[in-house]
Amino acid sequence: ATLGVALISMAYAQSMGVTPRMDTLRLNGDVMMYRLASNVAGAESETALGFLKQWGGHLRQQGKLAEAEYVYDHVLKIRVARAPGEPETIDAMHALGSVLRDRGNLARAADLLSEALGVAQDRAGERHPLTLKLLHEYAATLLAQGHVDDATGFARDAYARRGEELKDGDADTLASQMLYAQGLQAQGFHAEAAALFEGALNASANAYGARSPIALSAQNNLASCLAAAGETERAERLFREGLESCKTVLGPEHVHTINVEGNYAVARRDAAAIGRVLDALTKPPHSLPPVHPWVVKFGGALRVQETEAWGAKELPAGGTEGLPPAGAAEELPAAGAM
């Protein structure tokens, strides 16, 4: 009976579009299956670890980053003790490194992802999907650290290699396309970045639907790029439409919905709204640290607004890959991919 309930919960959640309620059902299904697998095969069995990793992924998608970090750290410790250097261990390093980046622990994330990338390149080759996933995530972490030129170079490589290896419209390729565009935007190449974001938005909407998470990520990034380039009217329209979709798809309290709301507030130069976003990000349940890129971004925007210096400064760039760490597609809230 327990197994049947768990499978029904998971199948029901996976068959529907992602909403807060569906995400909760999916998460409950992961917990039930992990506990069942632990009782039957042992807590460190491959089956149990698989469900535990899946549980961590869904926690991350819901914005429960501290809980996801705890789960991923537990999985990695077991993997390292059992088989260091194996693909499953490298993948566990990727998962933990990604959520560490999400939480603003950039130094540890960069170290872990760099180590995993080196092992993957040696053992699997530079074009293996796991290597490309790590290359993308490492580039995203470098960008968050402010190492713009290095990050853009790695992101360009990930985008080019994924484009050669994967079919057109693949969510992983689109994620790397957006990351490369973010690097170009940070370098000041707004027109080139906007073209890449626009292409990603059109491709993701065609492949997964206009309200799929990855399309919402592209929309958020495009709007942020347009706002930074001074195209305020279109940027605000895209933010407004994207925010309403995020509230429906992810829920109003999801960390990525709050990020889009903050980007929209920056575009409108609304200090009160920016302040509310900072409160929402830095207080429970999200509790992002002061060094987190989004906290830094909105804190800087608020200071600029409060000193009435908007006219002399460029609007802060918006996206940090927008919606769920658009690392690899499997980490994005599913309904298509964000």
Tab-separated table of C-alpha atoms in Angstrom:
chain	number	residue	atom	x	y	z
A	1	ALA	CA	0.000	0.000	0.000
A	2	THR	CA	2.806	2.424	0.882
A	3	LEU	CA	4.550	1.747	-2.422
A	4	GLY	CA	1.296	2.220	-4.326
A	5	VAL	CA	0.551	5.572	-2.678
A	6	ALA	CA	4.083	6.800	-3.377
A	7	LEU	CA	3.985	5.814	-7.023
A	8	ILE	CA	0.555	7.372	-7.496
A	9	SER	CA	1.703	10.618	-5.866
A	10	MET	CA	4.786	10.830	-8.054
A	11	ALA	CA	2.996	9.883	-11.262
A	12	TYR	CA	0.239	12.411	-10.577
A	13	ALA	CA	2.744	15.190	-9.920
A	14	GLN	CA	4.786	14.383	-13.021
A	15	SER	CA	1.739	14.207	-15.288
A	16	MET	CA	0.562	17.727	-14.444
A	17	GLY	CA	1.971	21.180	-15.094
A	18	VAL	CA	4.172	22.412	-12.279
A	19	THR	CA	2.212	24.315	-9.652
A	20	PRO	CA	3.058	24.730	-5.968
A	21	ARG	CA	0.628	21.927	-5.075
A	22	MET	CA	2.065	19.573	-7.698
A	23	ASP	CA	5.580	20.291	-6.471
A	24	THR	CA	4.493	19.388	-2.932
A	25	LEU	CA	2.991	16.101	-4.128
A	26	ARG	CA	6.161	15.277	-6.015
A	27	LEU	CA	8.299	16.060	-2.975
A	28	ASN	CA	6.131	13.880	-0.758
A	29	GLY	CA	6.472	11.069	-3.277
A	30	ASP	CA	10.271	11.343	-3.152
A	31	VAL	CA	10.272	11.149	0.634
A	32	MET	CA	8.009	8.101	0.679
A	33	MET	CA	10.037	6.274	-1.955
A	34	TYR	CA	13.327	7.050	-0.214
A	35	ARG	CA	12.026	5.733	3.089
A	36	LEU	CA	10.647	2.627	1.428
A	37	ALA	CA	13.902	1.956	-0.420
A	38	SER	CA	15.881	2.484	2.786
A	39	ASN	CA	13.739	-0.048	4.635
A	40	VAL	CA	13.915	-2.641	1.860
A	41	ALA	CA	17.450	-2.244	0.444
A	42	GLY	CA	19.285	-0.073	2.979
A	43	ALA	CA	19.785	3.674	3.357
A	44	GLU	CA	23.008	3.584	1.329
A	45	SER	CA	21.688	1.394	-1.494
A	46	GLU	CA	21.760	2.734	-5.051
A	47	THR	CA	17.971	2.842	-5.105
A	48	ALA	CA	17.781	4.850	-1.890
A	49	LEU	CA	20.514	7.249	-3.005
A	50	GLY	CA	18.721	7.789	-6.299
A	51	PHE	CA	15.523	8.815	-4.545
A	52	LEU	CA	17.498	10.923	-2.064
A	53	LYS	CA	19.159	12.858	-4.907
A	54	GLN	CA	15.783	13.319	-6.562
A	55	TRP	CA	14.410	14.609	-3.265
A	56	GLY	CA	17.246	17.135	-3.098
A	57	GLY	CA	16.502	18.273	-6.639
A	58	HIS	CA	12.868	18.934	-5.875
A	59	LEU	CA	13.787	20.782	-2.686
A	60	ARG	CA	16.029	22.989	-4.806
A	61	GLN	CA	13.269	23.599	-7.323
A	62	GLN	CA	10.981	24.720	-4.517
A	63	GLY	CA	13.617	27.180	-3.340
A	64	LYS	CA	14.361	25.207	-0.139
A	65	LEU	CA	18.086	25.595	-0.612
A	66	ALA	CA	19.337	24.848	2.900
A	67	GLU	CA	17.449	21.542	2.944
A	68	ALA	CA	18.686	20.695	-0.556
A	69	GLU	CA	22.285	21.391	0.482
A	70	TYR	CA	21.927	19.055	3.473
A	71	VAL	CA	20.542	16.248	1.291
A	72	TYR	CA	23.177	16.659	-1.446
A	73	ASP	CA	25.997	16.823	1.105
A	74	HIS	CA	24.792	13.573	2.660
A	75	VAL	CA	24.688	11.856	-0.744
A	76	LEU	CA	28.172	13.081	-1.647
A	77	LYS	CA	29.724	11.835	1.608
A	78	ILE	CA	28.357	8.357	0.936
A	79	ARG	CA	29.521	8.438	-2.696
A	80	VAL	CA	33.048	9.612	-1.835
A	81	ALA	CA	33.437	6.930	0.819
A	82	ARG	CA	32.226	4.257	-1.580
A	83	ALA	CA	33.709	5.169	-4.975
A	84	PRO	CA	35.649	8.437	-5.353
A	85	GLY	CA	36.093	9.506	-8.962
A	86	GLU	CA	33.206	7.442	-10.316
A	87	PRO	CA	30.532	9.145	-12.482
A	88	GLU	CA	27.915	8.971	-9.709
A	89	THR	CA	30.323	10.694	-7.305
A	90	ILE	CA	31.198	13.394	-9.846
A	91	ASP	CA	27.499	13.976	-10.450
A	92	ALA	CA	26.944	14.296	-6.686
A	93	MET	CA	29.729	16.899	-6.584
A	94	HIS	CA	27.924	18.789	-9.343
A	95	ALA	CA	24.637	18.705	-7.466
A	96	LEU	CA	26.151	19.994	-4.232
A	97	GLY	CA	28.256	22.616	-6.022
A	98	SER	CA	25.183	23.920	-7.820
A	99	VAL	CA	23.140	24.412	-4.671
A	100	LEU	CA	26.138	25.958	-2.887
A	101	ARG	CA	26.237	28.519	-5.680
A	102	ASP	CA	22.524	29.121	-5.289
A	103	ARG	CA	23.079	29.828	-1.589
A	104	GLY	CA	25.932	32.250	-2.231
A	105	ASN	CA	28.740	30.003	-0.975
A	106	LEU	CA	30.652	30.780	-4.139
A	107	ALA	CA	34.200	29.928	-3.053
A	108	ARG	CA	33.307	26.411	-1.931
A	109	ALA	CA	31.077	25.916	-4.975
A	110	ALA	CA	33.870	26.967	-7.352
A	111	ASP	CA	36.402	24.662	-5.674
A	112	LEU	CA	34.063	21.678	-5.748
A	113	LEU	CA	32.937	22.221	-9.334
A	114	SER	CA	36.483	22.825	-10.561
A	115	GLU	CA	37.633	19.571	-8.958
A	116	ALA	CA	34.704	17.645	-10.433
A	117	LEU	CA	35.257	19.193	-13.877
A	118	GLY	CA	38.902	18.143	-13.893
A	119	VAL	CA	38.037	14.552	-12.984
A	120	ALA	CA	35.240	14.403	-15.568
A	121	GLN	CA	37.499	15.719	-18.337
A	122	ASP	CA	40.183	13.137	-17.513
A	123	ARG	CA	37.853	10.172	-17.181
A	124	ALA	CA	34.979	10.892	-19.586
A	125	GLY	CA	36.367	13.381	-22.097
A	126	GLU	CA	35.599	17.004	-22.881
A	127	ARG	CA	32.373	16.316	-24.766
A	128	HIS	CA	30.720	13.921	-22.334
A	129	PRO	CA	27.324	15.216	-21.084
A	130	LEU	CA	28.537	15.183	-17.459
A	131	THR	CA	31.626	17.195	-18.394
A	132	LEU	CA	29.511	19.740	-20.263
A	133	LYS	CA	27.110	20.011	-17.341
A	134	LEU	CA	30.016	20.742	-15.002
A	135	LEU	CA	31.570	23.197	-17.451
A	136	HIS	CA	28.294	25.125	-17.549
A	137	GLU	CA	27.892	25.178	-13.789
A	138	TYR	CA	31.500	26.208	-13.200
A	139	ALA	CA	31.087	29.069	-15.672
A	140	ALA	CA	27.936	30.199	-13.865
A	141	THR	CA	29.792	30.188	-10.554
A	142	LEU	CA	32.696	32.199	-11.965
A	143	LEU	CA	30.214	34.726	-13.332
A	144	ALA	CA	28.571	35.015	-9.919
A	145	GLN	CA	32.038	35.629	-8.436
A	146	GLY	CA	32.627	38.461	-10.884
A	147	HIS	CA	35.240	36.666	-13.006
A	148	VAL	CA	33.437	37.840	-16.122
A	149	ASP	CA	35.994	37.149	-18.851
A	150	ASP	CA	36.831	33.624	-17.672
A	151	ALA	CA	33.159	32.837	-17.114
A	152	THR	CA	32.178	34.048	-20.577
A	153	GLY	CA	34.873	31.929	-22.174
A	154	PHE	CA	33.774	28.776	-20.369
A	155	ALA	CA	30.113	29.526	-21.097
A	156	ARG	CA	30.898	30.009	-24.786
A	157	ASP	CA	32.632	26.622	-24.846
A	158	ALA	CA	29.719	24.907	-23.100
A	159	TYR	CA	27.227	26.493	-25.508
A	160	ALA	CA	29.259	25.559	-28.595
A	161	ARG	CA	29.891	21.963	-27.526
A	162	ARG	CA	26.310	21.365	-26.445
A	163	GLY	CA	25.102	22.853	-29.718
A	164	GLU	CA	27.230	20.337	-31.623
A	165	GLU	CA	26.266	17.335	-29.496
A	166	LEU	CA	22.558	17.935	-28.806
A	167	LYS	CA	19.484	18.539	-30.942
A	168	ASP	CA	18.156	22.012	-31.667
A	169	GLY	CA	16.019	23.373	-28.853
A	170	ASP	CA	17.555	21.090	-26.237
A	171	ALA	CA	17.081	22.628	-22.799
A	172	ASP	CA	20.723	22.154	-21.796
A	173	THR	CA	21.925	23.977	-24.907
A	174	LEU	CA	19.428	26.774	-24.278
A	175	ALA	CA	20.661	27.091	-20.689
A	176	SER	CA	24.265	27.483	-21.894
A	177	GLN	CA	23.133	29.913	-24.588
A	178	MET	CA	21.588	32.102	-21.876
A	179	LEU	CA	24.647	31.824	-19.649
A	180	TYR	CA	26.902	32.896	-22.518
A	181	ALA	CA	24.543	35.823	-23.145
A	182	GLN	CA	24.790	36.810	-19.471
A	183	GLY	CA	28.561	36.910	-19.796
A	184	LEU	CA	28.329	39.084	-22.893
A	185	GLN	CA	25.896	41.380	-21.095
A	186	ALA	CA	28.294	41.695	-18.155
A	187	GLN	CA	31.020	42.631	-20.645
A	188	GLY	CA	28.785	45.393	-22.019
A	189	PHE	CA	27.742	43.703	-25.278
A	190	HIS	CA	24.027	44.327	-24.773
A	191	ALA	CA	22.892	43.945	-28.380
A	192	GLU	CA	24.649	40.603	-28.819
A	193	ALA	CA	23.341	39.367	-25.464
A	194	ALA	CA	19.775	40.445	-26.233
A	195	ALA	CA	19.861	38.580	-29.552
A	196	LEU	CA	20.923	35.375	-27.796
A	197	PHE	CA	18.277	35.799	-25.085
A	198	GLU	CA	15.606	36.445	-27.721
A	199	GLY	CA	16.647	33.343	-29.629
A	200	ALA	CA	16.531	31.270	-26.443
A	201	LEU	CA	13.083	32.638	-25.604
A	202	ASN	CA	11.662	31.782	-29.022
A	203	ALA	CA	13.262	28.326	-29.101
A	204	SER	CA	12.169	27.409	-25.567
A	205	ALA	CA	8.624	28.666	-26.116
A	206	ASN	CA	8.358	26.586	-29.296
A	207	ALA	CA	9.869	23.462	-27.729
A	208	TYR	CA	8.360	23.572	-24.222
A	209	GLY	CA	5.640	26.227	-24.166
A	210	ALA	CA	5.628	29.954	-23.429
A	211	ARG	CA	5.000	29.361	-19.715
A	212	SER	CA	7.533	26.584	-19.286
A	213	PRO	CA	10.182	27.357	-16.678
A	214	ILE	CA	13.013	27.600	-19.192
A	215	ALA	CA	11.005	30.022	-21.344
A	216	LEU	CA	10.298	32.119	-18.250
A	217	SER	CA	14.023	32.102	-17.501
A	218	ALA	CA	14.781	33.378	-21.003
A	219	GLN	CA	12.069	36.019	-20.681
A	220	ASN	CA	13.497	37.241	-17.370
A	221	ASN	CA	17.002	37.429	-18.779
A	222	LEU	CA	15.891	39.210	-21.938
A	223	ALA	CA	13.924	41.762	-19.930
A	224	SER	CA	16.911	42.381	-17.653
A	225	CYS	CA	19.211	42.863	-20.636
A	226	LEU	CA	16.794	45.282	-22.311
A	227	ALA	CA	16.440	47.239	-19.069
A	228	ALA	CA	20.234	47.514	-18.766
A	229	ALA	CA	20.373	48.753	-22.367
A	230	GLY	CA	17.716	51.406	-21.695
A	231	GLU	CA	14.816	49.739	-23.532
A	232	THR	CA	12.594	50.262	-20.525
A	233	GLU	CA	9.130	49.994	-22.042
A	234	ARG	CA	9.582	46.537	-23.553
A	235	ALA	CA	11.581	45.358	-20.546
A	236	GLU	CA	8.786	46.305	-18.135
A	237	ARG	CA	6.185	44.563	-20.290
A	238	LEU	CA	8.239	41.354	-20.364
A	239	PHE	CA	8.842	41.530	-16.613
A	240	ARG	CA	5.157	42.085	-15.904
A	241	GLU	CA	4.061	39.157	-18.074
A	242	GLY	CA	6.811	36.896	-16.739
A	243	LEU	CA	6.050	37.725	-13.119
A	244	GLU	CA	2.398	36.754	-13.493
A	245	SER	CA	3.413	33.474	-15.118
A	246	CYS	CA	5.961	32.737	-12.381
A	247	LYS	CA	3.358	33.325	-9.692
A	248	THR	CA	1.121	30.766	-11.392
A	249	VAL	CA	3.788	28.204	-12.312
A	250	LEU	CA	6.042	28.389	-9.239
A	251	GLY	CA	3.964	30.266	-6.678
A	252	PRO	CA	4.348	33.832	-5.359
A	253	GLU	CA	6.768	32.888	-2.567
A	254	HIS	CA	9.188	30.885	-4.694
A	255	VAL	CA	12.700	32.313	-4.609
A	256	HIS	CA	12.818	32.652	-8.388
A	257	THR	CA	9.475	34.425	-8.542
A	258	ILE	CA	10.868	36.887	-6.006
A	259	ASN	CA	13.964	37.365	-8.184
A	260	VAL	CA	11.824	38.298	-11.188
A	261	GLU	CA	9.769	40.620	-8.995
A	262	GLY	CA	13.004	42.291	-7.907
A	263	ASN	CA	14.245	42.701	-11.468
A	264	TYR	CA	10.912	44.293	-12.387
A	265	ALA	CA	11.189	46.645	-9.407
A	266	VAL	CA	14.708	47.662	-10.485
A	267	ALA	CA	13.451	48.400	-14.001
A	268	ARG	CA	10.709	50.611	-12.495
A	269	ARG	CA	13.160	52.211	-10.020
A	270	ASP	CA	10.740	51.339	-7.229
A	271	ALA	CA	12.753	51.526	-4.014
A	272	ALA	CA	9.922	50.300	-1.806
A	273	ALA	CA	9.416	47.179	-3.947
A	274	ILE	CA	13.161	46.494	-4.057
A	275	GLY	CA	13.239	46.691	-0.265
A	276	ARG	CA	10.387	44.203	0.030
A	277	VAL	CA	12.217	41.817	-2.295
A	278	LEU	CA	15.384	42.061	-0.196
A	279	ASP	CA	13.379	41.286	2.937
A	280	ALA	CA	11.770	38.278	1.257
A	281	LEU	CA	15.123	36.910	0.088
A	282	THR	CA	17.087	37.439	3.292
A	283	LYS	CA	14.490	36.335	5.841
A	284	PRO	CA	13.071	32.830	6.399
A	285	PRO	CA	12.277	30.627	4.635
A	286	HIS	CA	14.886	31.656	2.026
A	287	SER	CA	17.491	33.333	4.279
A	288	LEU	CA	19.953	34.066	1.475
A	289	PRO	CA	23.286	35.385	2.832
A	290	PRO	CA	24.557	38.928	2.187
A	291	VAL	CA	27.086	37.610	-0.360
A	292	HIS	CA	24.440	35.941	-2.527
A	293	PRO	CA	24.471	37.514	-6.033
A	294	TRP	CA	20.784	38.421	-5.872
A	295	VAL	CA	21.149	40.082	-2.461
A	296	VAL	CA	24.176	42.009	-3.734
A	297	LYS	CA	22.317	42.967	-6.911
A	298	PHE	CA	19.174	44.269	-5.221
A	299	GLY	CA	21.092	45.817	-2.326
A	300	GLY	CA	23.164	47.796	-4.821
A	301	ALA	CA	20.063	48.831	-6.731
A	302	LEU	CA	18.404	50.022	-3.542
A	303	ARG	CA	21.427	52.087	-2.546
A	304	VAL	CA	21.504	53.723	-5.979
A	305	GLN	CA	17.806	54.515	-5.744
A	306	GLU	CA	18.124	55.917	-2.255
A	307	THR	CA	20.902	58.290	-3.335
A	308	GLU	CA	18.838	59.373	-6.360
A	309	ALA	CA	21.679	58.577	-8.701
A	310	TRP	CA	19.793	56.510	-11.259
A	311	GLY	CA	20.519	58.937	-14.060
A	312	ALA	CA	24.278	58.534	-13.690
A	313	LYS	CA	24.343	54.759	-13.385
A	314	GLU	CA	23.404	51.840	-15.549
A	315	LEU	CA	20.624	49.657	-14.237
A	316	PRO	CA	21.977	46.499	-12.567
A	317	ALA	CA	21.987	43.520	-14.895
A	318	GLY	CA	19.179	41.214	-14.038
A	319	GLY	CA	19.300	37.567	-14.528
A	320	THR	CA	21.797	35.223	-12.955
A	321	GLU	CA	20.234	32.677	-15.328
A	322	GLY	CA	16.924	33.667	-14.162
A	323	LEU	CA	14.863	30.758	-13.051
A	324	PRO	CA	15.902	27.740	-11.334
A	325	PRO	CA	19.436	27.748	-11.544
A	326	ALA	CA	19.250	27.201	-15.144
A	327	GLY	CA	22.104	24.890	-14.841
A	328	ALA	CA	21.103	21.720	-16.550
A	329	ALA	CA	17.555	21.094	-17.605
A	330	GLU	CA	17.007	18.244	-15.207
A	331	GLU	CA	17.484	20.694	-12.341
A	332	LEU	CA	14.841	23.044	-13.656
A	333	PRO	CA	11.258	22.720	-12.484
A	334	ALA	CA	9.767	20.349	-14.933
A	335	ALA	CA	6.767	20.983	-17.073
A	336	GLY	CA	9.281	21.417	-19.686
A	337	ALA	CA	12.424	22.700	-18.135
A	338	MET	CA	13.522	26.804	-15.796
